[in-house]
mmCIF file of N, CA and C in Angstrom:
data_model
loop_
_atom_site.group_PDB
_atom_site.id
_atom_site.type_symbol
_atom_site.label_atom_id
_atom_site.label_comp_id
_atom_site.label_asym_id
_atom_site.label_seq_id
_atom_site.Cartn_x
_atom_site.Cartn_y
_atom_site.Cartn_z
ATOM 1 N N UNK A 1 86.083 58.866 138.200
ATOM 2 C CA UNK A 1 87.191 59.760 137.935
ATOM 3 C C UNK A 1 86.609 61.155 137.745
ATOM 4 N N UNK A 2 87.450 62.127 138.249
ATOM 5 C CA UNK A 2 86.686 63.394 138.238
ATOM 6 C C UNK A 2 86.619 64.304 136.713
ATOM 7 N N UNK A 3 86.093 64.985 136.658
ATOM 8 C CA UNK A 3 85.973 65.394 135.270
ATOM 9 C C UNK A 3 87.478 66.284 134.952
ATOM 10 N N UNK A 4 87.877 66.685 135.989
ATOM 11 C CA UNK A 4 89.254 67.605 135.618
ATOM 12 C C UNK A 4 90.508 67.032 135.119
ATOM 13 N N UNK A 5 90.286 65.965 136.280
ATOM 14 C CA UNK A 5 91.404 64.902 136.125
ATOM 15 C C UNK A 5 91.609 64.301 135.041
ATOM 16 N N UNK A 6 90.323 63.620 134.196
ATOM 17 C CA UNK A 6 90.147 62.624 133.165
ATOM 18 C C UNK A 6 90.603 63.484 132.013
ATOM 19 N N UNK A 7 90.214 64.710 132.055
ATOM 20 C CA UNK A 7 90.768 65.593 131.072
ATOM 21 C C UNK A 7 91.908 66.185 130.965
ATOM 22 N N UNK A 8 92.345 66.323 131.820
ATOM 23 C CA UNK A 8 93.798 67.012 132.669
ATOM 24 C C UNK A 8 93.638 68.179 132.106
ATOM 25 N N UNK A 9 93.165 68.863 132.543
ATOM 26 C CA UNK A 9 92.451 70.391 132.105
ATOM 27 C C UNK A 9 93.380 70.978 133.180
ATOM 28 N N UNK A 10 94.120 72.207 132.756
ATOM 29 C CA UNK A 10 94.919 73.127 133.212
ATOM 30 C C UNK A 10 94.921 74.393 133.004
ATOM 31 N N UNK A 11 95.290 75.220 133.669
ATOM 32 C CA UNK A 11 95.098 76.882 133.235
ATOM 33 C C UNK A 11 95.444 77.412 134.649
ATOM 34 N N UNK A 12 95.679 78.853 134.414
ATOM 35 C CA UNK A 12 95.856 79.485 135.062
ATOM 36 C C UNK A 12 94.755 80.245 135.492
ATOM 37 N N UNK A 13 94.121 81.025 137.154
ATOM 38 C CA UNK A 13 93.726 81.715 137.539
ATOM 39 C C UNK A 13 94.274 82.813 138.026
ATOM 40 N N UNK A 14 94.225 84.275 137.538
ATOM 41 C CA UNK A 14 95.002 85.555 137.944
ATOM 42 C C UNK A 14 93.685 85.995 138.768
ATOM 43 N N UNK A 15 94.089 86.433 139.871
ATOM 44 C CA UNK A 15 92.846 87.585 140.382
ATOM 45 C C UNK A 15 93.956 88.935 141.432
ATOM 46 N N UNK A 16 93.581 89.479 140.767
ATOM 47 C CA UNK A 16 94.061 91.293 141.576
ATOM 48 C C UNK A 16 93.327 91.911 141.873
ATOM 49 N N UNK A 17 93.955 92.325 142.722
ATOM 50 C CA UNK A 17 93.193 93.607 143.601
ATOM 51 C C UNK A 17 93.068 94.533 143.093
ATOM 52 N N UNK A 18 91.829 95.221 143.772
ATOM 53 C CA UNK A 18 91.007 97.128 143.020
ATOM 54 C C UNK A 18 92.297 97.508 143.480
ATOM 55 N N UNK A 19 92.807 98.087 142.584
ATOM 56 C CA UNK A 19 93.798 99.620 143.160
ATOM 57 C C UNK A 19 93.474 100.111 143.875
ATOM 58 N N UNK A 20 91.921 100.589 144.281
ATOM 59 C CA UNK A 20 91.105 101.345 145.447
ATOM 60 C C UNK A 20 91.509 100.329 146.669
ATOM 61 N N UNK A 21 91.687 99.270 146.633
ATOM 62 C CA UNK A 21 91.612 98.532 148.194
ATOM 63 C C UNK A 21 92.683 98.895 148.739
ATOM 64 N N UNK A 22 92.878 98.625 150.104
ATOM 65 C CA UNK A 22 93.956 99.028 150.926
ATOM 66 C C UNK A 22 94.798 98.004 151.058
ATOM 67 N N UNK A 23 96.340 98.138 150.837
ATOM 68 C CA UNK A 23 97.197 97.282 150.971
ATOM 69 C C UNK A 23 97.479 97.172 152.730
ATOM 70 N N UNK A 24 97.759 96.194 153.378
ATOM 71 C CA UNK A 24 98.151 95.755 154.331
ATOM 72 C C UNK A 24 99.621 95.252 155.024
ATOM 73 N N UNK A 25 100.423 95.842 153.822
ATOM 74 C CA UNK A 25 101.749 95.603 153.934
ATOM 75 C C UNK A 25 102.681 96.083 154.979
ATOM 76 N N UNK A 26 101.690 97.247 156.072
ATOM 77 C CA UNK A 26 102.537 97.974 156.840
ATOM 78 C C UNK A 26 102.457 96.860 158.227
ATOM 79 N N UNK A 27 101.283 95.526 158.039
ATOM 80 C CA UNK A 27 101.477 94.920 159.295
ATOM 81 C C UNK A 27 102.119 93.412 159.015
ATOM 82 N N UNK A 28 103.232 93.701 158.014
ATOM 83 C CA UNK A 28 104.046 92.810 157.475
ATOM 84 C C UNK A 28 105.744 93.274 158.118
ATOM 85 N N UNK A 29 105.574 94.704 157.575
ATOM 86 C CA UNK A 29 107.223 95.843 158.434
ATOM 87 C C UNK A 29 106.592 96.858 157.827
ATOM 88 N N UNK A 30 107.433 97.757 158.674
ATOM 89 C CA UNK A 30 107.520 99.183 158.489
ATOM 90 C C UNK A 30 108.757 99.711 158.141
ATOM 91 N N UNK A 31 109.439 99.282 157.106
ATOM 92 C CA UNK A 31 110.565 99.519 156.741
ATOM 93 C C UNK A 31 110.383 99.879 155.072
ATOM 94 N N UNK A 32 110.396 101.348 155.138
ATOM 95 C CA UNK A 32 110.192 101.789 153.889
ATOM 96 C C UNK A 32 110.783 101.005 152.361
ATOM 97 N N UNK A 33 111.874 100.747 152.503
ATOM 98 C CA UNK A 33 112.160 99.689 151.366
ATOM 99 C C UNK A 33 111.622 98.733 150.946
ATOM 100 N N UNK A 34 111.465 98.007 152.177
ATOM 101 C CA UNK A 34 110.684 96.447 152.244
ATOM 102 C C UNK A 34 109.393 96.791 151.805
ATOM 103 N N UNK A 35 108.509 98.369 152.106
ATOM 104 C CA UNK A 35 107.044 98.567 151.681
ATOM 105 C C UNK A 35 107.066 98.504 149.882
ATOM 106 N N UNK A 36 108.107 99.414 149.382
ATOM 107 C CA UNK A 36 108.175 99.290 148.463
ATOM 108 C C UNK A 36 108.369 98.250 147.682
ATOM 109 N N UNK A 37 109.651 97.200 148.108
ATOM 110 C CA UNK A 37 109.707 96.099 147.130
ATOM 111 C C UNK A 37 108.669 95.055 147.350
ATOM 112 N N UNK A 38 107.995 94.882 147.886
ATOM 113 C CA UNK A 38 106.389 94.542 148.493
ATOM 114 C C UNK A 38 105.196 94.857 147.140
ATOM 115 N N UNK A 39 105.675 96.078 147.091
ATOM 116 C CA UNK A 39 104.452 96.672 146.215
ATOM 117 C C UNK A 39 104.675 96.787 144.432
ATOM 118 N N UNK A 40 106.235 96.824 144.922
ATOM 119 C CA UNK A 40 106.628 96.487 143.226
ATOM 120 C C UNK A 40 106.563 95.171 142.842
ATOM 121 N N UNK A 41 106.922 94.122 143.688
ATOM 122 C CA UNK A 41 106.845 92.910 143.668
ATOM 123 C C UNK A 41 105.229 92.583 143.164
ATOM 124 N N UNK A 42 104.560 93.651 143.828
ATOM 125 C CA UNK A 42 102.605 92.832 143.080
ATOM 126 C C UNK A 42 102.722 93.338 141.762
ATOM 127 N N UNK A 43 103.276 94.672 141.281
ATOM 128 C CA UNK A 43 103.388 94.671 139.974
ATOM 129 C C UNK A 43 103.326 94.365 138.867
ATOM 130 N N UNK A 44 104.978 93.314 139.899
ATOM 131 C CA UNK A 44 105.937 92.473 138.583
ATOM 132 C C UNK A 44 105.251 90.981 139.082
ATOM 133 N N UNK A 45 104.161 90.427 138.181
ATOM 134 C CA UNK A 45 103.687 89.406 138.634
ATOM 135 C C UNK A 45 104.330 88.085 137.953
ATOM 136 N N UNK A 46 104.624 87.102 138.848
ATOM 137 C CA UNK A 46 105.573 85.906 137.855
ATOM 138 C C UNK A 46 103.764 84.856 138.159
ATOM 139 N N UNK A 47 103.672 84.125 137.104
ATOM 140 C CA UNK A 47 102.268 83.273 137.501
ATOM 141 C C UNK A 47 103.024 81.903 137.796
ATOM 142 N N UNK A 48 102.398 81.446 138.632
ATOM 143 C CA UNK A 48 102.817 79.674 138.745
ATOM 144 C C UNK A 48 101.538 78.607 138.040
ATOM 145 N N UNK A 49 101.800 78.182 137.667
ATOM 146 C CA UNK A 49 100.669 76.813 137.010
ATOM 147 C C UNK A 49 100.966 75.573 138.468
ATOM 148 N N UNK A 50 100.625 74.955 138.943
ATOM 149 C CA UNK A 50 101.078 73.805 139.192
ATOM 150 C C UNK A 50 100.065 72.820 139.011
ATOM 151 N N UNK A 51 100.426 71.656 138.054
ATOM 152 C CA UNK A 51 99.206 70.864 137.811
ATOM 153 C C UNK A 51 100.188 69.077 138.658
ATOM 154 N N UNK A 52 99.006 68.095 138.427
ATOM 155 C CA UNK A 52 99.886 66.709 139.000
ATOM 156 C C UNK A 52 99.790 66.159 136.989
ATOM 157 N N UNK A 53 100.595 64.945 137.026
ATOM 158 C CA UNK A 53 100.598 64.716 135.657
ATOM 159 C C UNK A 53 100.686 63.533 135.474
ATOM 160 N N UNK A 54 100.104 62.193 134.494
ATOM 161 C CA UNK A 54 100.723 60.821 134.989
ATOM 162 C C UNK A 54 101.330 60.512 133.169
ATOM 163 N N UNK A 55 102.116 59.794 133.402
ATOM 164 C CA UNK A 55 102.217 59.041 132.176
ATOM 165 C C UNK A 55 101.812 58.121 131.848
ATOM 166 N N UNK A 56 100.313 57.732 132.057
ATOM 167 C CA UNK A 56 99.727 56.740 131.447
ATOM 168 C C UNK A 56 98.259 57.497 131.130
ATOM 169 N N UNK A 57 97.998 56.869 129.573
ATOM 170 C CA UNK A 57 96.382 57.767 129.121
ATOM 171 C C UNK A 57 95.113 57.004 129.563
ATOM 172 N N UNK A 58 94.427 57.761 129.151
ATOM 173 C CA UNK A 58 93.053 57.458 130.250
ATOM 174 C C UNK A 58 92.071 56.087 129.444
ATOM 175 N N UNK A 59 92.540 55.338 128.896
ATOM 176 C CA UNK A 59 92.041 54.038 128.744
ATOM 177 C C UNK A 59 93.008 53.116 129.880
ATOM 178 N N UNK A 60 93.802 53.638 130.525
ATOM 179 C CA UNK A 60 94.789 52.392 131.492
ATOM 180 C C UNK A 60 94.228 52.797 132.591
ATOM 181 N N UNK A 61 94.100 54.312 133.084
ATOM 182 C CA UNK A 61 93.991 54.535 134.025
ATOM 183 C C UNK A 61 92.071 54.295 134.459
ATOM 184 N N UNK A 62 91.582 54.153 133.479
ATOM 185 C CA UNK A 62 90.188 53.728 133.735
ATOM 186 C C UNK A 62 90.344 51.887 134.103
ATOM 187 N N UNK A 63 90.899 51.422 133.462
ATOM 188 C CA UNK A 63 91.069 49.979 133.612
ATOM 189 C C UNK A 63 91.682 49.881 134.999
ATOM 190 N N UNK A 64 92.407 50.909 135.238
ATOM 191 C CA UNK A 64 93.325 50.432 136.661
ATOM 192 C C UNK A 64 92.081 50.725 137.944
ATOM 193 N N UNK A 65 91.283 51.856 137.638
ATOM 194 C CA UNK A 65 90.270 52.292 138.431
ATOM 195 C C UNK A 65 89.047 50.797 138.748
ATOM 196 N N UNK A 66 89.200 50.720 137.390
ATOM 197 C CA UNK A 66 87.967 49.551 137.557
ATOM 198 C C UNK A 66 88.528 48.277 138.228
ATOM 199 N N UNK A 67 89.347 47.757 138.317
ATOM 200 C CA UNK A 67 90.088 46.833 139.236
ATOM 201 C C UNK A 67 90.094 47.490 140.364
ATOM 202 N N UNK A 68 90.892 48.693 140.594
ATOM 203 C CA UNK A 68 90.728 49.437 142.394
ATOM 204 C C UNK A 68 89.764 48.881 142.763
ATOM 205 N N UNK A 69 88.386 49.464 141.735
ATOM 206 C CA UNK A 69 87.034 50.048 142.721
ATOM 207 C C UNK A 69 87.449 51.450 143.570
ATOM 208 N N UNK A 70 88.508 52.511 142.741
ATOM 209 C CA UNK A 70 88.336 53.495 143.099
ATOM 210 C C UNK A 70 89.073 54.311 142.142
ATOM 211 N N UNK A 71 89.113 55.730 142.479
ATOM 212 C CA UNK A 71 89.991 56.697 141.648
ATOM 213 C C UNK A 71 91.281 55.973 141.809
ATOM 214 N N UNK A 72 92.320 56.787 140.621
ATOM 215 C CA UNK A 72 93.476 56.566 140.424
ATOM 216 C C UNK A 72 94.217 57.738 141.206
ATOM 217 N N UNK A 73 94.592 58.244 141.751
ATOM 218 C CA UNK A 73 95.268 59.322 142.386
ATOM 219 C C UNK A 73 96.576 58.999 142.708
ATOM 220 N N UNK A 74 97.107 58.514 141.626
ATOM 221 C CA UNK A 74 98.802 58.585 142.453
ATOM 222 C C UNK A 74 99.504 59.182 140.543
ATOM 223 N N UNK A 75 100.098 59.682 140.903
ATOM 224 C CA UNK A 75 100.933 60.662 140.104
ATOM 225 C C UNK A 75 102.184 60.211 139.793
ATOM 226 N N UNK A 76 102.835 60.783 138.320
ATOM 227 C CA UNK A 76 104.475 60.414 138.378
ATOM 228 C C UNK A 76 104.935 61.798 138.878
ATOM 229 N N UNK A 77 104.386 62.736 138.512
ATOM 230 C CA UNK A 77 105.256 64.168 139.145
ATOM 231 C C UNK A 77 104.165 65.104 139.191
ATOM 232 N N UNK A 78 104.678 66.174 140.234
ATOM 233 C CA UNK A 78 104.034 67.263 140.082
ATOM 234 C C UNK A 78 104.621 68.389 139.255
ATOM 235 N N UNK A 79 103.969 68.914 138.347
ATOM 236 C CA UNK A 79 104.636 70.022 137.186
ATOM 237 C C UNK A 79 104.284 71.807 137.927
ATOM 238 N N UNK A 80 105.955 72.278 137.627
ATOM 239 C CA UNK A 80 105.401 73.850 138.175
ATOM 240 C C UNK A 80 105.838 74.327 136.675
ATOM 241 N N UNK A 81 104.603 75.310 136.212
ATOM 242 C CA UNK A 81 104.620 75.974 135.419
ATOM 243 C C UNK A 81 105.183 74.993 133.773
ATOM 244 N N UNK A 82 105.130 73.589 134.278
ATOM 245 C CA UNK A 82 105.619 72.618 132.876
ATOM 246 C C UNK A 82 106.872 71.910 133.261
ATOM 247 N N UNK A 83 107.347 72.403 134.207
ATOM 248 C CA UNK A 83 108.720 71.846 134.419
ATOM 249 C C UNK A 83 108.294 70.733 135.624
ATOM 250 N N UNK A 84 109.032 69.578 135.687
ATOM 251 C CA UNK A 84 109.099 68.789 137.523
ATOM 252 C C UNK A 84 109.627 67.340 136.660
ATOM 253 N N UNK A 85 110.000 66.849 137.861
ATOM 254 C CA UNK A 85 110.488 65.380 137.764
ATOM 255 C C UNK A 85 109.671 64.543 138.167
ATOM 256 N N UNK A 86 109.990 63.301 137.644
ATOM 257 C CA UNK A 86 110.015 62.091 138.216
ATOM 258 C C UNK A 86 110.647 61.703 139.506
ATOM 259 N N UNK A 87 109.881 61.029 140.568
ATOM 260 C CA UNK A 87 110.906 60.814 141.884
ATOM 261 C C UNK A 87 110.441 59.441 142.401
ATOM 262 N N UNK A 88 110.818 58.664 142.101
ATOM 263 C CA UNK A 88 110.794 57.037 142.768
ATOM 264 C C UNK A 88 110.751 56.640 143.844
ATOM 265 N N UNK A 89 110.211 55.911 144.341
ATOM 266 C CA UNK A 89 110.282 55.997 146.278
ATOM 267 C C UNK A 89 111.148 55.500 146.243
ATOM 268 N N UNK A 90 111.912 55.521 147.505
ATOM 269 C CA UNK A 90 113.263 55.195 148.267
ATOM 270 C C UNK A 90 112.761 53.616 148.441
ATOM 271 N N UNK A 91 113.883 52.679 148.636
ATOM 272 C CA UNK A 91 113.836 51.123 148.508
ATOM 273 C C UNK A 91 113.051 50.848 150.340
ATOM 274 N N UNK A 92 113.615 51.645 151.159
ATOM 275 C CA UNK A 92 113.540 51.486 152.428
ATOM 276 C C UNK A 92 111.883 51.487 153.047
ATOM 277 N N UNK A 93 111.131 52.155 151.801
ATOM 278 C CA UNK A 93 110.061 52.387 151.805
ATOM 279 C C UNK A 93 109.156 51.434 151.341
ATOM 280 N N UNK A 94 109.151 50.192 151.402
ATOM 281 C CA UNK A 94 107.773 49.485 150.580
ATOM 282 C C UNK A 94 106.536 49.203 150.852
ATOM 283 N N UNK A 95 105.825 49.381 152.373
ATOM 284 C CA UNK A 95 104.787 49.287 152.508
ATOM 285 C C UNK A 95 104.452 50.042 153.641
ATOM 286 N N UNK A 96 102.873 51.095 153.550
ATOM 287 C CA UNK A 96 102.382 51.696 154.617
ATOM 288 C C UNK A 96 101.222 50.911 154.857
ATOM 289 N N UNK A 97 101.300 50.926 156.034
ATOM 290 C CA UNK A 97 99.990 50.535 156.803
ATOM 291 C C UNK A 97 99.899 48.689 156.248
ATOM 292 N N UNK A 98 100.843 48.141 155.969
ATOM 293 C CA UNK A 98 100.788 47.090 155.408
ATOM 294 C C UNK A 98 100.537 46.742 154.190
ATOM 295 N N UNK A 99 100.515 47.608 153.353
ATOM 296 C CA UNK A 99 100.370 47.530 151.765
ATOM 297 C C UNK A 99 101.459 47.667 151.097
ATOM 298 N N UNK A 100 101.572 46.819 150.265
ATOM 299 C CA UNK A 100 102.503 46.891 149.309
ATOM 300 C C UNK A 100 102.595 48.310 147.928
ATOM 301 N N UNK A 101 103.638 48.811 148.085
ATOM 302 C CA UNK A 101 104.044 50.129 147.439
ATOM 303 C C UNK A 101 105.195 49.551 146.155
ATOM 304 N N UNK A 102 104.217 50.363 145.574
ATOM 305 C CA UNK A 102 104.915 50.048 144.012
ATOM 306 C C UNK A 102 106.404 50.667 143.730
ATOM 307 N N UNK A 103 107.113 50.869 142.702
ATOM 308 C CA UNK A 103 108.447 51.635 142.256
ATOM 309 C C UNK A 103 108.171 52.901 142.423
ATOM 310 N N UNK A 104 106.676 53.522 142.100
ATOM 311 C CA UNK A 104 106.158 55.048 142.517
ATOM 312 C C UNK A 104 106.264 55.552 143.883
ATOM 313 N N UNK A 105 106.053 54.524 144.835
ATOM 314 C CA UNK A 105 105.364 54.573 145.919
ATOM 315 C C UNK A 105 103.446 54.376 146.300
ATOM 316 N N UNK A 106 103.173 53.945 145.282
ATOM 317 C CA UNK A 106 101.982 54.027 144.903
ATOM 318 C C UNK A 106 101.138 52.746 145.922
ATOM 319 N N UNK A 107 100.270 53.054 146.250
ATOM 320 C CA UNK A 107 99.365 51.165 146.824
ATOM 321 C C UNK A 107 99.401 50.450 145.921
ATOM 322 N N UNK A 108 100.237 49.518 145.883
ATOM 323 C CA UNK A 108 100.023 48.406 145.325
ATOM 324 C C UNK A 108 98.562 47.011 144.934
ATOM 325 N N UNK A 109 97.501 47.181 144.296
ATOM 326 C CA UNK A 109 96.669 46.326 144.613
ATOM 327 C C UNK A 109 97.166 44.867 144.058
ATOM 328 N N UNK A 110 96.715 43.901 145.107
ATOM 329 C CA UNK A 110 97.100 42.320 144.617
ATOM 330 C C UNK A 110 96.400 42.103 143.287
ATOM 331 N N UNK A 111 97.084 41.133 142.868
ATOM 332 C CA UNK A 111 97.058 40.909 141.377
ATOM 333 C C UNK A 111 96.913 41.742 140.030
ATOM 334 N N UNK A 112 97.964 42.963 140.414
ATOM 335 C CA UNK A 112 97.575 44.187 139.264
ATOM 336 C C UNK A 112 99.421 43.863 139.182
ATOM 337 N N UNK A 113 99.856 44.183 137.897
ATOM 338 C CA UNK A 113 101.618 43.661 137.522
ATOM 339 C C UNK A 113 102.071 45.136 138.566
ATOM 340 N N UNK A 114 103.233 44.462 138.876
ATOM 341 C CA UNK A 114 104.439 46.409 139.582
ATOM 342 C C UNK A 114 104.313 47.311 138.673
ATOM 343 N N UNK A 115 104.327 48.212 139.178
ATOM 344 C CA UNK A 115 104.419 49.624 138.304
ATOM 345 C C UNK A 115 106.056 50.025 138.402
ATOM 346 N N UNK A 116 106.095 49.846 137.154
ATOM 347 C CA UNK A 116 107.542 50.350 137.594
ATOM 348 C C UNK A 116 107.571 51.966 137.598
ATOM 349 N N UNK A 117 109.652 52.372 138.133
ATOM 350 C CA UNK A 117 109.568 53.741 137.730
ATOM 351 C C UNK A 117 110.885 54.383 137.201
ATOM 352 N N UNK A 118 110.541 55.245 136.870
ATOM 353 C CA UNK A 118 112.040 55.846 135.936
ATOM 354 C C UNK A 118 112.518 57.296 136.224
ATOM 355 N N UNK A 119 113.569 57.712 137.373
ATOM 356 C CA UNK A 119 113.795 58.844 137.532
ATOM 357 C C UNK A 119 114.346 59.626 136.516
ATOM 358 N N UNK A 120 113.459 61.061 136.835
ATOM 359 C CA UNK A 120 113.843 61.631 135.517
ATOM 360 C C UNK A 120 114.659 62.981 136.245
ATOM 361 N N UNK A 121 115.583 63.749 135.287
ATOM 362 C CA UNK A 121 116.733 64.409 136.162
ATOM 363 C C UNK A 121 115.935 66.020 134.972
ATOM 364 N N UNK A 122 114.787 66.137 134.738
ATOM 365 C CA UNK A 122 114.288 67.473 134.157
ATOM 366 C C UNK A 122 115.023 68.537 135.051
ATOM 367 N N UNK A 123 114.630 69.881 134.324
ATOM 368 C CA UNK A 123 114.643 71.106 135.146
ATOM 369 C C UNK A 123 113.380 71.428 135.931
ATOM 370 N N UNK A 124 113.514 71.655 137.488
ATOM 371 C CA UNK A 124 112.913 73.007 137.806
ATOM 372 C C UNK A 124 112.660 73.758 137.783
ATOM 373 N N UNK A 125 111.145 74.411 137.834
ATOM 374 C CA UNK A 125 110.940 75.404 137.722
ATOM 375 C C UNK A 125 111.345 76.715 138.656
ATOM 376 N N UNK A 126 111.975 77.548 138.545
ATOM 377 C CA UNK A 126 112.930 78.318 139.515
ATOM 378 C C UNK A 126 111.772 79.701 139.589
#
């Protein structure tokens, strides 16, 4: 398991530009408004976080690994900025490539119990 993951270590990275560098916005339009709200827009900076998130802690998900014989990489949601849902696979969906797919959509490995799942109706992050 990777060290980021096991920790679920999150944060944000900001990086801006020298004021000295040259903006490139004129080979975007040349429509004086659009240059401007372009440039006010870098201004007014909104940050996004987006991390993946599971609801199970890392004594299950090590146990589930050690049965795989691999990482755990399947997720209940992806979070923007803290906000996201839960989304259940569709019924129509139960197996790729011949594997059995859990309530997540997840690979199913033989002899590990269903995972179940529980849609959740949160807010978006807008």
């Amino acid at each position: 398991m990777t060290d980021i993951s096991r920790k679920g270590l999150a944060g944000a990275l900001y990086i801006a530009p020298s004021p000295d560098r040259p903006r490139p916005y004129h080979l975007i339009t040349n429509d004086t408004l659009e240059l401007r709200q372009i440039n006010q827009a870098e201004r007014e900076i909104q940050h996004l976080i987006i991390q993946s998130h599971q609801h199970r802690d890392t004594v299950w998900k090590l146990l589930r690994m050690r049965a795989e014989g691999s990482e755990y990489y399947c997720y209940d949601s992806i979070l923007v900025n803290g906000k996201g849902r839960v989304h259940c696979r569709q019924p129509e969906y139960d197996h790729i490539k011949g594997q059995k797919l859990d309530q997540k959509g997840c690979i199913q490995p033989p002899g590990l119990p269903d995972e179940t799942c529980k849609q959740s109706l949160a807010d978006y992050e807008v």
